[in-house]
PDB file of C-alpha atoms in Angstrom:
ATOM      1  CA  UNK S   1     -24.106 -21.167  31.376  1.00  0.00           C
ATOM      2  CA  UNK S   2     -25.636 -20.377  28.510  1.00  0.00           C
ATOM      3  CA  UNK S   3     -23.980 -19.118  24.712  1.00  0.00           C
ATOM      4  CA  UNK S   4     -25.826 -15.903  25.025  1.00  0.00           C
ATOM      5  CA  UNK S   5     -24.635 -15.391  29.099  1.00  0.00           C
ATOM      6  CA  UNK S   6     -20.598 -16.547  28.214  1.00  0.00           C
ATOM      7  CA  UNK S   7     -21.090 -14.166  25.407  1.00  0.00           C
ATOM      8  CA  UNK S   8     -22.052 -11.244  27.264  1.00  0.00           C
ATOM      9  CA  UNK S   9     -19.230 -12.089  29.419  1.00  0.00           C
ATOM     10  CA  UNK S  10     -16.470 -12.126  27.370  1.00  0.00           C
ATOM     11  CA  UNK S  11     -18.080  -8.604  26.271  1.00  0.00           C
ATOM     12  CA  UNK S  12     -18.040  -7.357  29.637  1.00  0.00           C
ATOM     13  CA  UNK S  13     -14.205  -8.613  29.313  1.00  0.00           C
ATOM     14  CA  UNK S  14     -13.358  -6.802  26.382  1.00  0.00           C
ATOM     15  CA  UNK S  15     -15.322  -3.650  27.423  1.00  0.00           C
ATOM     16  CA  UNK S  16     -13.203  -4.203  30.982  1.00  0.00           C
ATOM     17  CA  UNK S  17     -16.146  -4.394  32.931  1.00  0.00           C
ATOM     18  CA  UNK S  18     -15.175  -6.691  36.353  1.00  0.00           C
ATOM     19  CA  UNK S  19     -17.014  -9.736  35.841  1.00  0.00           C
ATOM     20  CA  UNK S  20     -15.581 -12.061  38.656  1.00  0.00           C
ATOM     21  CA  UNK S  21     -15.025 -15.605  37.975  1.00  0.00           C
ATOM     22  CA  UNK S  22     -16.878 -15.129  34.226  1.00  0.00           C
ATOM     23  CA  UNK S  23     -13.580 -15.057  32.141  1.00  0.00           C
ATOM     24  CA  UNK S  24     -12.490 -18.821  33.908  1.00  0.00           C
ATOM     25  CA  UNK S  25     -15.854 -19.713  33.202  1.00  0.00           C
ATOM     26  CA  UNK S  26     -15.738 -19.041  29.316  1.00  0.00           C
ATOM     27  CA  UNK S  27     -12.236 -19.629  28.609  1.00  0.00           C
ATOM     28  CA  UNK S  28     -12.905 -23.428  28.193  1.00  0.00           C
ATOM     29  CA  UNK S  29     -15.476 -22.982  25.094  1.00  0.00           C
ATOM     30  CA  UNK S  30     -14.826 -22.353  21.719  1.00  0.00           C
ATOM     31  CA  UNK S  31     -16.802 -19.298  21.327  1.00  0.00           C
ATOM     32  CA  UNK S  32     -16.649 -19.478  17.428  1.00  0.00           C
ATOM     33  CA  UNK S  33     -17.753 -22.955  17.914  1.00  0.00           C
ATOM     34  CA  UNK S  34     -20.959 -22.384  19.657  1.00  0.00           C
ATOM     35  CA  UNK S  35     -21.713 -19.358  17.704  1.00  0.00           C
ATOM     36  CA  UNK S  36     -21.732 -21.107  14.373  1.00  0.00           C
ATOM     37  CA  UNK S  37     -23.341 -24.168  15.877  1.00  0.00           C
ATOM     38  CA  UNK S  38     -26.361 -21.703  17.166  1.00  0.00           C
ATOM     39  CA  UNK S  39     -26.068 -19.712  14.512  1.00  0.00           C
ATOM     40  CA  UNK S  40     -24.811 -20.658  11.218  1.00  0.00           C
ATOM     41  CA  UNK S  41     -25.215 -24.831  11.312  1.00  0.00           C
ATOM     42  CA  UNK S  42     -28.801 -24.858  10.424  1.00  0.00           C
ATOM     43  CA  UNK S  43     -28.329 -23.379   6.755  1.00  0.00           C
ATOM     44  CA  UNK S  44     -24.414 -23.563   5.986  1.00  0.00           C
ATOM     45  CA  UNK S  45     -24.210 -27.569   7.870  1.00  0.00           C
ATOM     46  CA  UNK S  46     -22.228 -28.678  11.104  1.00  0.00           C
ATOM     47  CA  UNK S  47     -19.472 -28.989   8.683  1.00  0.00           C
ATOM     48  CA  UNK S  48     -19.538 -25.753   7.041  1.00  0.00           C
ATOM     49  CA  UNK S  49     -20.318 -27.109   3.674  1.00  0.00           C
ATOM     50  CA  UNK S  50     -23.415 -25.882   3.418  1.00  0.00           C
ATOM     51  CA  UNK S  51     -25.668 -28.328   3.799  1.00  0.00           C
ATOM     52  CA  UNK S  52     -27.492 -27.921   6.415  1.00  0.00           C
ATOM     53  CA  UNK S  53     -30.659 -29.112   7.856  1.00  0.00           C
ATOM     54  CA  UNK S  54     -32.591 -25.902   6.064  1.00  0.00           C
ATOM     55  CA  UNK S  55     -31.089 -25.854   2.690  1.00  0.00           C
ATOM     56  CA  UNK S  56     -34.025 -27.337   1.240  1.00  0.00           C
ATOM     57  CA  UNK S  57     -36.300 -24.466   2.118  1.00  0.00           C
ATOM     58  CA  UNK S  58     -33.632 -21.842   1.086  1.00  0.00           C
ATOM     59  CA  UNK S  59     -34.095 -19.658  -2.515  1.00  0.00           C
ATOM     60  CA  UNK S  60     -30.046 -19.998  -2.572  1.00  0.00           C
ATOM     61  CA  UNK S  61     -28.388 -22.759  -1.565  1.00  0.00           C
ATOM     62  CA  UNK S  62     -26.388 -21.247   1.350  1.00  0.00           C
ATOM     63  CA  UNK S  63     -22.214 -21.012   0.703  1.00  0.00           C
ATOM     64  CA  UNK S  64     -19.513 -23.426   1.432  1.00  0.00           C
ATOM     65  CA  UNK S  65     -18.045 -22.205   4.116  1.00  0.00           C
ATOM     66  CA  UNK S  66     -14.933 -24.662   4.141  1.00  0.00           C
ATOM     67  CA  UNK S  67     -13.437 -22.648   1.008  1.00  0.00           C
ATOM     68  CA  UNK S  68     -13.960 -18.723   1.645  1.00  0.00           C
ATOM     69  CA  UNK S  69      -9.981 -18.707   1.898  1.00  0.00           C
ATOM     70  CA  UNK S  70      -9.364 -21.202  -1.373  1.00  0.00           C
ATOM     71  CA  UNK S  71     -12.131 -19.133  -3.448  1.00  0.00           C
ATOM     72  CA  UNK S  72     -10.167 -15.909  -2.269  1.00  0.00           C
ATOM     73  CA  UNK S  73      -6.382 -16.506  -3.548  1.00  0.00           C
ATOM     74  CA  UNK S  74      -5.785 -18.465  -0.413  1.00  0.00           C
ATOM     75  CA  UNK S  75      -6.154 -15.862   2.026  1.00  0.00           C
ATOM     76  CA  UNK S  76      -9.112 -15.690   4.036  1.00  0.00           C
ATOM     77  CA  UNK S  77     -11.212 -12.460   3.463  1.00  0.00           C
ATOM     78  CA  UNK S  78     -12.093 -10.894   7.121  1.00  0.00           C
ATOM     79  CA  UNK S  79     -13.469  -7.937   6.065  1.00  0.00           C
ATOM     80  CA  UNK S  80     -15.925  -9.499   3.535  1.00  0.00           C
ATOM     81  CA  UNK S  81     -16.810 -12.153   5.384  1.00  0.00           C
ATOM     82  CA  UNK S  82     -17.343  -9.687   8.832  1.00  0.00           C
ATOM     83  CA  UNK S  83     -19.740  -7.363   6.046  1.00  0.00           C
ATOM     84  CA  UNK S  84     -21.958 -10.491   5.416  1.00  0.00           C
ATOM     85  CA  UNK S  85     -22.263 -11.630   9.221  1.00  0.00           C
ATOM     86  CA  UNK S  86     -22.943  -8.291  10.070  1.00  0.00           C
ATOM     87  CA  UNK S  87     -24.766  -7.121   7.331  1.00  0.00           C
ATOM     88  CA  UNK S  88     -25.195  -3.479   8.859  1.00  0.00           C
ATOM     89  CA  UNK S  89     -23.057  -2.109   5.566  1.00  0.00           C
ATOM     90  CA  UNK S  90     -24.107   0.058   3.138  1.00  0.00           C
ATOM     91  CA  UNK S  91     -22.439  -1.857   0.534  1.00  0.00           C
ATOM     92  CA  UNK S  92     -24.623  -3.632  -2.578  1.00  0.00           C
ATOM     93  CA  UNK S  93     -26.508  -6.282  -1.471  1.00  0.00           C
ATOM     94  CA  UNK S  94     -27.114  -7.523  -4.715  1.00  0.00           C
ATOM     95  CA  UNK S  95     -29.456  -6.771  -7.507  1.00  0.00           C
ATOM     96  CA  UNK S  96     -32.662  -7.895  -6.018  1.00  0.00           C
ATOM     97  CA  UNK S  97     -31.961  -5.165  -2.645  1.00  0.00           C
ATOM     98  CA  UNK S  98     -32.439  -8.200  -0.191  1.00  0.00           C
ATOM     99  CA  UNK S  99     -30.048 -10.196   1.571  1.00  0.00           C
ATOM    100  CA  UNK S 100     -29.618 -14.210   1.357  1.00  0.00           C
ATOM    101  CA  UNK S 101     -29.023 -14.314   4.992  1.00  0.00           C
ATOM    102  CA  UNK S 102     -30.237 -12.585   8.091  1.00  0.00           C
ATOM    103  CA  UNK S 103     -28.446  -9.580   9.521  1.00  0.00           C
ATOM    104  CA  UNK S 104     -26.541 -10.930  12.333  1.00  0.00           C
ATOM    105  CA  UNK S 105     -25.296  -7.260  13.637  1.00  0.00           C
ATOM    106  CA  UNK S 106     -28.623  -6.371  13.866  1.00  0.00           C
ATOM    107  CA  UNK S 107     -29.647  -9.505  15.853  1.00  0.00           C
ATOM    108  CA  UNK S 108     -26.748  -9.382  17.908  1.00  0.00           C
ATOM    109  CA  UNK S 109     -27.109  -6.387  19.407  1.00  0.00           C
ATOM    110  CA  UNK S 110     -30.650  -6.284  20.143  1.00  0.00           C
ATOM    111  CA  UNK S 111     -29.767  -9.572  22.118  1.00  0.00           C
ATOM    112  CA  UNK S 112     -26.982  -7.203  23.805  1.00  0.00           C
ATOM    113  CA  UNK S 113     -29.694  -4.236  24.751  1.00  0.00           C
ATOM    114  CA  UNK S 114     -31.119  -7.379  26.812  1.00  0.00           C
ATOM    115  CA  UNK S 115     -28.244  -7.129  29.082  1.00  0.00           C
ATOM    116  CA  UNK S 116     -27.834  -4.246  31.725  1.00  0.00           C
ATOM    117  CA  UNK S 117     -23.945  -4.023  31.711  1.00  0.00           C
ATOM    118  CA  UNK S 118     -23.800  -4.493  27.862  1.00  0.00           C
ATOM    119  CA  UNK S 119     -26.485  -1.640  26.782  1.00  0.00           C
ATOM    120  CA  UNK S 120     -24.065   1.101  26.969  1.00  0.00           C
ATOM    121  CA  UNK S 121     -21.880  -0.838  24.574  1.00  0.00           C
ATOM    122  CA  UNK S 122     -23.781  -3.339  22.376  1.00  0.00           C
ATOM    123  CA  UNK S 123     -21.058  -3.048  19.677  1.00  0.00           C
ATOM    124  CA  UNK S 124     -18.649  -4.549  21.778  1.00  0.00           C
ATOM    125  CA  UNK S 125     -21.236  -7.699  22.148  1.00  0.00           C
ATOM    126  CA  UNK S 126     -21.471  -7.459  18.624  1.00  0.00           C
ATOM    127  CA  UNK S 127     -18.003  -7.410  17.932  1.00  0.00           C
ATOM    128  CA  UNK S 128     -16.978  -9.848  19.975  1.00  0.00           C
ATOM    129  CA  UNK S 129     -19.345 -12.657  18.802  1.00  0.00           C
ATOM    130  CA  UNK S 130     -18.145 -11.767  15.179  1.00  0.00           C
ATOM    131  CA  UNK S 131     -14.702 -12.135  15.795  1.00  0.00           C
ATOM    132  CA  UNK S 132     -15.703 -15.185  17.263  1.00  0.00           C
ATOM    133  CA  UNK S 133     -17.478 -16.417  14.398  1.00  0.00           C
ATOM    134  CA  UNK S 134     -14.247 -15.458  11.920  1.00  0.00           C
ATOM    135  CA  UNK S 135     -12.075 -17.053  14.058  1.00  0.00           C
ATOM    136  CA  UNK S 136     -14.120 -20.576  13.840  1.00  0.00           C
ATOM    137  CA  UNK S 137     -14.571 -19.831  10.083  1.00  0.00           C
ATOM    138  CA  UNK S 138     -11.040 -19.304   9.935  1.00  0.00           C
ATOM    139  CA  UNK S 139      -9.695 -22.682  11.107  1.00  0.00           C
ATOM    140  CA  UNK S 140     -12.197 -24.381   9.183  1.00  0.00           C
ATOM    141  CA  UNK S 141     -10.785 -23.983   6.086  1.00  0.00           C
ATOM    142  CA  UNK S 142      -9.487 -26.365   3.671  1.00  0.00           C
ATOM    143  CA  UNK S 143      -5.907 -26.908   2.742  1.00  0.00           C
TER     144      UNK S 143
END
């Protein structure tokens, strides 16, 4: 099973659509995991410390990931860090009016439109693979 079919399953979950034997099957993955590894790893690094594999080819070296909560008083910061995954906000965006990353709310839900029981409710696809994400992010943080 697929990241993009467990994810549309734990959607249907959340939305309380039946999905049969899909919540045992999903259960067992780390959905924050896999969402950062297909996600996130190629600019901000496996490890989160923002090296990864693209960085080179990047006008902005992408963040450290590992210290969102030390750089914030030691309290992670969900709602700024679900703004710039989702990037949907009207909030600045900096002075240059472009974003260093791609819009992952966008993204997301034109992935969930590609799925029959989640196009009535792509934000809860949406949601759910954010949460995901700032759950992984999260525990990943240094001490």
């Amino acid at each position: 099973m697929n990241i993009w079919t467990k994810t549309a399953a734990l959607s249907a979950v959340m939305c309380g659509v039946s999905v049969g034997s899909a919540w045992a099957q999903i259960t067992d993955a780390d959905m924050g995991r896999l969402e950062y590894e297909s996600n996130c790893a190629t600019c901000h690094g496996a490890s989160g410390k923002g090296d990864g594999w693209l960085k080179g080819y990047l006008t902005k070296s992408p963040s450290d990931l590992t210290t969102l909560s030390k750089r914030n008083g030691g309290a992670f910061p969900n709602q700024l860090v679900w703004e710039i995954i989702d990037g949907r906000t009207s909030a600045d965006i900096g002075p240059h009016g472009s974003r260093d990353m791609p819009v992952w709310g966008r993204t997301f839900r034109a992935q969930a439109m590609q799925y029959p029981g989640m196009a009535a409710q792509p934000e809860w696809f949406v949601r759910g693979r954010i949460v995901a994400l700032l759950d992984y992010l999260a525990r990943i943080q240094v001490k």
